[in-house]
Coordinates of C-alpha atoms in Angstrom, one line a residue:
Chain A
X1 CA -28.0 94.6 -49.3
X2 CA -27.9 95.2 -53.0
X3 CA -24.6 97.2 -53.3
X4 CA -23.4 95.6 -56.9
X5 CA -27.1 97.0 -58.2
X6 CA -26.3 100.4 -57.1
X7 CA -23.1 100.9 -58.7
X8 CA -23.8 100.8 -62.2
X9 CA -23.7 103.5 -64.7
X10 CA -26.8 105.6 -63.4
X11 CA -26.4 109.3 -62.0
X12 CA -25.6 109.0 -58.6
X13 CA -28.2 112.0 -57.7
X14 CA -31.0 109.7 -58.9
X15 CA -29.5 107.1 -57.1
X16 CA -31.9 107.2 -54.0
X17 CA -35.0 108.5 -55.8
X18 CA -35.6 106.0 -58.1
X19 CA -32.9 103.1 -58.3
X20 CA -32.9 101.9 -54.2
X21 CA -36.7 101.8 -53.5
X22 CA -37.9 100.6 -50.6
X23 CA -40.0 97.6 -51.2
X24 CA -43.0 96.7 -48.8
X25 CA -45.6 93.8 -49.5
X26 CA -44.4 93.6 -53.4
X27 CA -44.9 97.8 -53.3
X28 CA -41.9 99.8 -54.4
X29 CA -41.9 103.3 -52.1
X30 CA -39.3 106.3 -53.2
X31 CA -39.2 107.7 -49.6
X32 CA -38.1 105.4 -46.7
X33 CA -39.6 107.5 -44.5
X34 CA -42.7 106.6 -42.8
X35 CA -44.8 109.3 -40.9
X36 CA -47.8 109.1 -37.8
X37 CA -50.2 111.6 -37.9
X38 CA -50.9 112.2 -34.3
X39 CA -50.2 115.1 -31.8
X40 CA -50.7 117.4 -34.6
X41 CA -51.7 121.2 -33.9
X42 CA -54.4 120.8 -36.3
X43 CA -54.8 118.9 -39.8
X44 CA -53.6 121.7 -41.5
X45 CA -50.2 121.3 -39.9
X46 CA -50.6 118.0 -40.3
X47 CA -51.3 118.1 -44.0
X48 CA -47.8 120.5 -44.3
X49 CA -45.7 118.2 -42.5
X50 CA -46.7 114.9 -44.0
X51 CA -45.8 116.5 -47.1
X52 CA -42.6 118.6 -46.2
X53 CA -41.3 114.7 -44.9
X54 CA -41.8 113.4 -48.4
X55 CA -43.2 110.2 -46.8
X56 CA -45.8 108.2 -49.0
X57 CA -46.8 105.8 -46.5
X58 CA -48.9 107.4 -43.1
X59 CA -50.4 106.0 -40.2
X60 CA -53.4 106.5 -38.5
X61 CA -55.4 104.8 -35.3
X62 CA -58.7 103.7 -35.4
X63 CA -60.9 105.3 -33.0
X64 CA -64.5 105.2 -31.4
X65 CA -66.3 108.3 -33.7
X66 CA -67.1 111.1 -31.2
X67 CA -70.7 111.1 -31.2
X68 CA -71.9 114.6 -31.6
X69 CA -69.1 116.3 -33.3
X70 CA -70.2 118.5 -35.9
X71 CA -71.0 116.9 -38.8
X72 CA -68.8 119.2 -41.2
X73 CA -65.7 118.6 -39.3
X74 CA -63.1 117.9 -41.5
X75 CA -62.0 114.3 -41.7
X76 CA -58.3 113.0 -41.3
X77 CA -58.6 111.1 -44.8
X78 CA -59.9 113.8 -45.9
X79 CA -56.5 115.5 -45.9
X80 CA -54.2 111.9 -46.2
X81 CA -56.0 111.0 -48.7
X82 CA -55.8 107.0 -49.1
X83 CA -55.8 107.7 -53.5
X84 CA -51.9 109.4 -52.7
X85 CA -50.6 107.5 -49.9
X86 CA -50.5 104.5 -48.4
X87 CA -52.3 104.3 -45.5
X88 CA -51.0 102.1 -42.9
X89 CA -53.6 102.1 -39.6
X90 CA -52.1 101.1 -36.5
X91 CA -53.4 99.1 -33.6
X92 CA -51.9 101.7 -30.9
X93 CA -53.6 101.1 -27.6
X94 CA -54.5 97.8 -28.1
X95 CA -53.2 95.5 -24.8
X96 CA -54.1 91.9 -26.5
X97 CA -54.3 90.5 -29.6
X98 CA -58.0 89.9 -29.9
X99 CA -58.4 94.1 -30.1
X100 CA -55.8 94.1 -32.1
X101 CA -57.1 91.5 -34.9
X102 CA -60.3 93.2 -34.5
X103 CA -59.1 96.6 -34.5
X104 CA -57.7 95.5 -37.8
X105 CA -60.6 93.9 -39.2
X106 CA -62.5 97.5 -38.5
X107 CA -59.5 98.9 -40.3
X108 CA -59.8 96.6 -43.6
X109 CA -63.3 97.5 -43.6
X110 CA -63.0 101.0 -43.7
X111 CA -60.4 101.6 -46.3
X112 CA -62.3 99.0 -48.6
X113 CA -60.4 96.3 -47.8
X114 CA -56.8 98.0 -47.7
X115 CA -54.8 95.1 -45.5
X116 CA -51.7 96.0 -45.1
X117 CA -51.3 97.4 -41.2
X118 CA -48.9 98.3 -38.2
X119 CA -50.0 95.5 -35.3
X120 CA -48.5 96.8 -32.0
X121 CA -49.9 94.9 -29.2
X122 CA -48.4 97.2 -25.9
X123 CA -47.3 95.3 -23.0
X124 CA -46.7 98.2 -20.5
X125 CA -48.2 101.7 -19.8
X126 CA -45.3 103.1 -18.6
X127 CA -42.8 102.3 -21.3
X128 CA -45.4 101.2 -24.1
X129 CA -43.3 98.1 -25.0
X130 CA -44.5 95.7 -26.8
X131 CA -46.1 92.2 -25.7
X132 CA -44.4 89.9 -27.3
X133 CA -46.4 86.8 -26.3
X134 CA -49.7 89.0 -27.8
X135 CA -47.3 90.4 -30.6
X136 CA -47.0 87.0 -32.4
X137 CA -50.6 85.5 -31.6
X138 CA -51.8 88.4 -33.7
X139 CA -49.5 88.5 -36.0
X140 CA -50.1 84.6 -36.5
X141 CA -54.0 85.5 -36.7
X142 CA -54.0 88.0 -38.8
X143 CA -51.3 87.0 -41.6
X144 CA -54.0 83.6 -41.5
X145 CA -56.8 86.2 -42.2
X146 CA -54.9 87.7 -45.4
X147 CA -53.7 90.9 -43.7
X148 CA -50.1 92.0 -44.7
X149 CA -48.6 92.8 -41.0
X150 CA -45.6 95.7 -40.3
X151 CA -44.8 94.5 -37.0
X152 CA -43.8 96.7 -34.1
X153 CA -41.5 95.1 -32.2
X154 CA -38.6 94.6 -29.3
X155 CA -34.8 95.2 -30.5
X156 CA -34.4 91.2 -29.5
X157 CA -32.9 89.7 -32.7
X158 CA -34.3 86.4 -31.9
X159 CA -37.9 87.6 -31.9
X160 CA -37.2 89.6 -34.8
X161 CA -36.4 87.1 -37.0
X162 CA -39.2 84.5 -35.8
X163 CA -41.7 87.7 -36.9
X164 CA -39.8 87.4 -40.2
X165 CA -40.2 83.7 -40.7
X166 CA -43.4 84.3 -39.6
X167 CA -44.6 85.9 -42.7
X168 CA -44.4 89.6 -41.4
X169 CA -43.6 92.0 -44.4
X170 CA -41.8 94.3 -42.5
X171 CA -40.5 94.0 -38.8
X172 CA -40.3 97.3 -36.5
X173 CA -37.8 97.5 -34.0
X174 CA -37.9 100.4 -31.3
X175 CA -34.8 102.8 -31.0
X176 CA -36.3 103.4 -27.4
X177 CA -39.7 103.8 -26.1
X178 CA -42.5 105.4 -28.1
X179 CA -42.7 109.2 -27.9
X180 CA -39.0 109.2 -25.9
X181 CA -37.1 110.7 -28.3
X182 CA -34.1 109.0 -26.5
X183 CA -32.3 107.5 -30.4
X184 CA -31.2 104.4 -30.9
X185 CA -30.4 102.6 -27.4
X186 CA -28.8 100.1 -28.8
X187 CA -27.3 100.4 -32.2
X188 CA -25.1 96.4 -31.7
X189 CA -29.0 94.7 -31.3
X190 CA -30.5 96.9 -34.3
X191 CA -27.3 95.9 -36.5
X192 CA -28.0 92.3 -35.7
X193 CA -31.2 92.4 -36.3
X194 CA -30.8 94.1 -40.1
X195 CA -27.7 91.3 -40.5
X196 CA -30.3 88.3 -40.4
X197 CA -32.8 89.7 -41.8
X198 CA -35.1 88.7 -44.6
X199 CA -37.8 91.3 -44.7
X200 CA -37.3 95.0 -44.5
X201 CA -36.2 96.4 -41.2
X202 CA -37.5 99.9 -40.3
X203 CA -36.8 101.4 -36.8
X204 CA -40.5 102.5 -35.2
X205 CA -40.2 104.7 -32.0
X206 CA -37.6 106.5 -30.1
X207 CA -36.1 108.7 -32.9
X208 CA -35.7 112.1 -31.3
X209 CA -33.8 114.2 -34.3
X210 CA -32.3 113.7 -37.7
X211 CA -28.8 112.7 -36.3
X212 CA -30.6 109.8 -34.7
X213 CA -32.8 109.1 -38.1
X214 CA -29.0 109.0 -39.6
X215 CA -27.9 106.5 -37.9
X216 CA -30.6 104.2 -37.6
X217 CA -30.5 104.3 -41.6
X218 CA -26.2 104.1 -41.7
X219 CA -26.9 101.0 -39.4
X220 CA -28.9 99.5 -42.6
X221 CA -32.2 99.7 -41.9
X222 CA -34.5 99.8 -44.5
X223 CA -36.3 102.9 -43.2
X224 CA -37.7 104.9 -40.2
X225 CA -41.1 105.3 -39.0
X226 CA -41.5 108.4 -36.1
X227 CA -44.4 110.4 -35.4
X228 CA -43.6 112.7 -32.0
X229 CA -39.9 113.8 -33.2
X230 CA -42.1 115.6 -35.8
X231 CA -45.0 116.7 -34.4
X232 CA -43.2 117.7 -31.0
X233 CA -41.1 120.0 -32.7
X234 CA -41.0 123.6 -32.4
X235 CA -41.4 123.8 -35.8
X236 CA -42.5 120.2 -37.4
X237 CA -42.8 121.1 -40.6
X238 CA -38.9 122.5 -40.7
X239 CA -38.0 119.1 -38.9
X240 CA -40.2 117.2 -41.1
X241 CA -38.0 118.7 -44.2
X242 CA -34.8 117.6 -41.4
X243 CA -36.0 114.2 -41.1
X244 CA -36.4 114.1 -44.8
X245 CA -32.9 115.0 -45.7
X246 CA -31.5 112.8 -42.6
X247 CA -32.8 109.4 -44.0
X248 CA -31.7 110.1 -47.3
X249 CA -28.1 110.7 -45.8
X250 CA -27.8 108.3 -43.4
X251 CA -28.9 105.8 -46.8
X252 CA -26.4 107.1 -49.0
X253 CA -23.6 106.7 -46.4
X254 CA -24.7 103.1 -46.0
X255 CA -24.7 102.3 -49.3
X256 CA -21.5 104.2 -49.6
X257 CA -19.7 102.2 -46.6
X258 CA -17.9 104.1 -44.2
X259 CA -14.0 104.2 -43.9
X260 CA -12.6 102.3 -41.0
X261 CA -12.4 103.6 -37.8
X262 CA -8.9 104.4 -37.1
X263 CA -7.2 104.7 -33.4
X264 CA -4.7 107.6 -34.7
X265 CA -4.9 110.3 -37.2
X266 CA -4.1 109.8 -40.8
X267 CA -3.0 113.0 -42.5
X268 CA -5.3 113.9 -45.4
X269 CA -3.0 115.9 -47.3
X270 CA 0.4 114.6 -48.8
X271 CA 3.2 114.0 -46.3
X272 CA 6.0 114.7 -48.8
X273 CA 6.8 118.6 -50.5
X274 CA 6.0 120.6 -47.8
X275 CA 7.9 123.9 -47.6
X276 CA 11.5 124.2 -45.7
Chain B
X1 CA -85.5 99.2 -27.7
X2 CA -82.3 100.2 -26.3
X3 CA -78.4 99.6 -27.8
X4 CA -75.2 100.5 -27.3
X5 CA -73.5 102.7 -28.9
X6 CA -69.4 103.3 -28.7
X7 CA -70.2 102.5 -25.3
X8 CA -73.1 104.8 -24.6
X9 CA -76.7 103.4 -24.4
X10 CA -79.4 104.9 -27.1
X11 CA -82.7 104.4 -27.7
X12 CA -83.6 103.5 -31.3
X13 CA -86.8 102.5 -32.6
X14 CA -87.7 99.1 -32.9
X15 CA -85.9 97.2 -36.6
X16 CA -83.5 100.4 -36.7
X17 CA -80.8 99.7 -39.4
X18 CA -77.5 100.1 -39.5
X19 CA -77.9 102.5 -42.3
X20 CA -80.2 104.4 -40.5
X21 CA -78.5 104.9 -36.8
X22 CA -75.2 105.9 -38.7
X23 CA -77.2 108.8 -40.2
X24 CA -78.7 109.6 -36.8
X25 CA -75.5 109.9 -35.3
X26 CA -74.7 112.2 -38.1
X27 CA -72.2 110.2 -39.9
X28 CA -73.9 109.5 -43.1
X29 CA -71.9 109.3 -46.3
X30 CA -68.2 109.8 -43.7
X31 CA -66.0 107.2 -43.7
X32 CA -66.7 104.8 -40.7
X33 CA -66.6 101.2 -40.0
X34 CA -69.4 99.1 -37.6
X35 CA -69.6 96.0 -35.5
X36 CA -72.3 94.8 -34.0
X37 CA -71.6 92.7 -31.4
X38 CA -67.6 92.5 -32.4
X39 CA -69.0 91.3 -36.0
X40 CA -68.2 93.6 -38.7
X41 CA -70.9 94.9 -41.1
X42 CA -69.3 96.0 -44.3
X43 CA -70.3 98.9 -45.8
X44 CA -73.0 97.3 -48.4
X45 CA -74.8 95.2 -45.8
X46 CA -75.7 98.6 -43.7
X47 CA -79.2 98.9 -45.1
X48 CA -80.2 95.4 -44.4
X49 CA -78.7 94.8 -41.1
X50 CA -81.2 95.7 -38.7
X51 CA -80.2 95.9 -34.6
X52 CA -81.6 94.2 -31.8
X53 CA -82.1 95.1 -28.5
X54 CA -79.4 95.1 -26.5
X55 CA -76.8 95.3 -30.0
X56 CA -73.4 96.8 -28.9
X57 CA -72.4 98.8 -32.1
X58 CA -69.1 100.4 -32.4
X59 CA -68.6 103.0 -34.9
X60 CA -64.7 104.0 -35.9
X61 CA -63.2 106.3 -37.9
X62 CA -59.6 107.1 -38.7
X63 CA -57.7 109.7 -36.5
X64 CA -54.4 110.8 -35.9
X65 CA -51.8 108.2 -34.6
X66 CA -48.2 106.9 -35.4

C-alpha cells in the first residue's frame, strides 16, 4: 500500500481525489466506488443515483432484447453513457464458463470492442456463489482471448491469489451473498486476501450500508462494488451520496492507520493539574 | 424459411440479412449485438451475413445488472 506516496507535502483534502487513484487495467479512476444498475425504479432513478455515488465505472448485464418493446423506449446506455463512464458488463446468470466467455464476446461486440468485464460464473441458486472450478476456466479463456477480467470471486485467499497470478486485473471477493446485505462475514479472510495481493482488491456483494462499505475499505481494499444496498434503499439516491462518503472514509482511515486497540481506557486529557 | 430468434421461431423470407431482421424486429440503429448460431456477427458484417434456415440468432442489449 503506498503510504510514503501519500504523505508528502500535498493538501490532505485532495489527498483522495486526485493523489490515491484507483488503478484498473493501466486506468487511473478518482472514485473507488463501483455501481450496478439493476433493481432500479426506473432509469431516471437510476441515472440520479449513479451519479449522486460519484462512481465512474458501472455495470450492466447483457440480455436477450425484448422483442416487441416499443421501439422509442429509452435505452440504458442511453443514460450510462459508455463516452463518461466506464462500462463494465457482467456475466450475472451465467452457470458455466462457456455462457460466460460467450456472454462476453456479445459484450465486446456491443461496446465496440470495450474488453474489460466482470466474469461471475454462479455455482448455486440459492446463495449465488460463485463456481470456482467454472470461475477460472473462464477466466483462463478469456484473458487468452484479450479480455481484461474483474473477477467475482469466494473470500478463499488461496483462490484469490491463483485469479491474481492468473492475469485477473482485479479480483472481487464477496462480503456475503449477492443481494444479502449481511457486510462483511469475514473481515480475517478479506484482510488476508488484500495482504497477498498483487492486483487490486474490491469487495463485490453483501454490503448492506455505509458502515459495512467503511470497513471493507479500513480493511484495505481497493474499492467496493454493490448494486442492491443502493437501489434497495428507501431512498437510493440519499444512500448513493452515503455510500459515497463511506468509501471515502473508510480510505482515509486506512491510509491514516488506526491506533491500537487497547484492553483499558487511556485518558485523553492530561492526568496532572486538575483542580483540588 | 423459418429461424430462431432469442429463442422464439420466425419466419423470414428466404436470404434475409442480418441487417434486415434487426430492423424488423425494430431495433435498427439501437445498440445490439448478434450471434448466429453462437458466432458473433460484428456490427459491419450485418448487411452481408445472410441467415439460413433453421439460424438461431440471439439479439442482446445492455440492461440493468450489478
Amino acid at each position: 500500500m503506498p503510504h510514503g506516496a501519500l504523505t508528502d507535502t500535498q493538501g490532505f483534502s485532495s489527498m483522495s481525489q486526485t493523489n490515491d487513484p484507483l488503478i484498473v487495467a493501466g486506468r487511473s479512476y478518482g472514485s473507488r466506488l463501483l455501481v450496478g444498475t439493476g433493481k432500479y425504479r426506473d432509469l431516471d432513478q437510476t441515472r440520479e443515483a449513479i451519479e449522486a455515488s460519484g462512481a465512474e465505472i458501472v455495470t450492466v448485464a447483457i440480455r436477450r432484447t425484448n422483442i416487441g418493446q416499443n421501439p422509442g423506449e429509452p435505452n440504458l446506455l442511453d443514460v450510462i453513457r459508455p463516452d463518461r463512464y466506464t462500462i463494465l458488463p457482467n456475466t450475472a446468470g451465467c452457470y458455466s464458463a462457456e455462457d460466460a466467455v460467450r456472454t462476453c464476446r456479445l459484450a465486446r461486440e456491443l461496446l465496440d470492442g470495450h474488453d474489460l468485464v466482470k466474469l461471475e460464473v454462479l455455482g448455486d441458486e440459492t446463495t449465488l456463489f460463485p463456481h470456482i472450478p467454472e470461475t477460472l476456466k473462464a477466466a483462463r479463456q478469456l484473458i487468452d482471448d484479450g479480455f481484461k477480467v474483474m473477477v467475482y470471486t469466494n473470500d478463499d485467499p488461496v483462490i484469490a491469489r491463483e485469479l491474481g497470478d492468473m492475469g485477473c486485473v482485479a479480483v472481487m471477493p464477496l462480503a456475503a451473498p449477492i443481494g444479502s446485505g449481511l457486510g462483511i462475514r469475514n473481515p480475517y479472510n478479506i484482510h488476508f486476501i488484500v495482504e497477498e495481493a498483487k492486483v487490486p482488491i474490491l469487495v463485490d456483494a453483501g454490503v448492506g450500508t455505509a458502515s459495512d462499505a467503511a470497513v471493507a475499505m479500513e480493511l484495505g481494499c481497493d474499492g467496493v462494488l454493490m448494486n442492491t444496498a443502493i437501489a434497495a434503499a428507501r431512498d437510493p439516491v440519499l444512500m448513493a451520496s452515503a455510500m459515497r462518503k463511506a468509501i471515502e472514509a473508510g480510505r482515509e482511515a486506512f491510509l491514516a492507520g488506526r491506533m491500537p486497540r487497547k484492553q483499558y481506557g487511556s485518558p485523553s486529557s492530561p492526568v496532572g493539574g486538575t483542580i483540588d | 424459411m423459418q429461424v430462431v430468434v432469442n429463442g422464439e421461431p420466425r419466419d423470414v423470407p428466404a436470404k434475409t440479412t442480418v441487417a434486415e431482421l434487426v430492423q424488423q424486429l425494430g431495433f435498427a440503429g439501437r445498440r445490439v449485438a448478434v450471434e448466429v448460431n453462437q458466432d458473433i456477427v460484428p456490427r459491419s458484417e450485418h448487411a452481408l451475413h445472410r441467415l439460413a434456415d433453421g439460424d438461431r440468432i440471439e439479439v442482446v442489449a445492455a440492461i440493468g445488472g450489478g
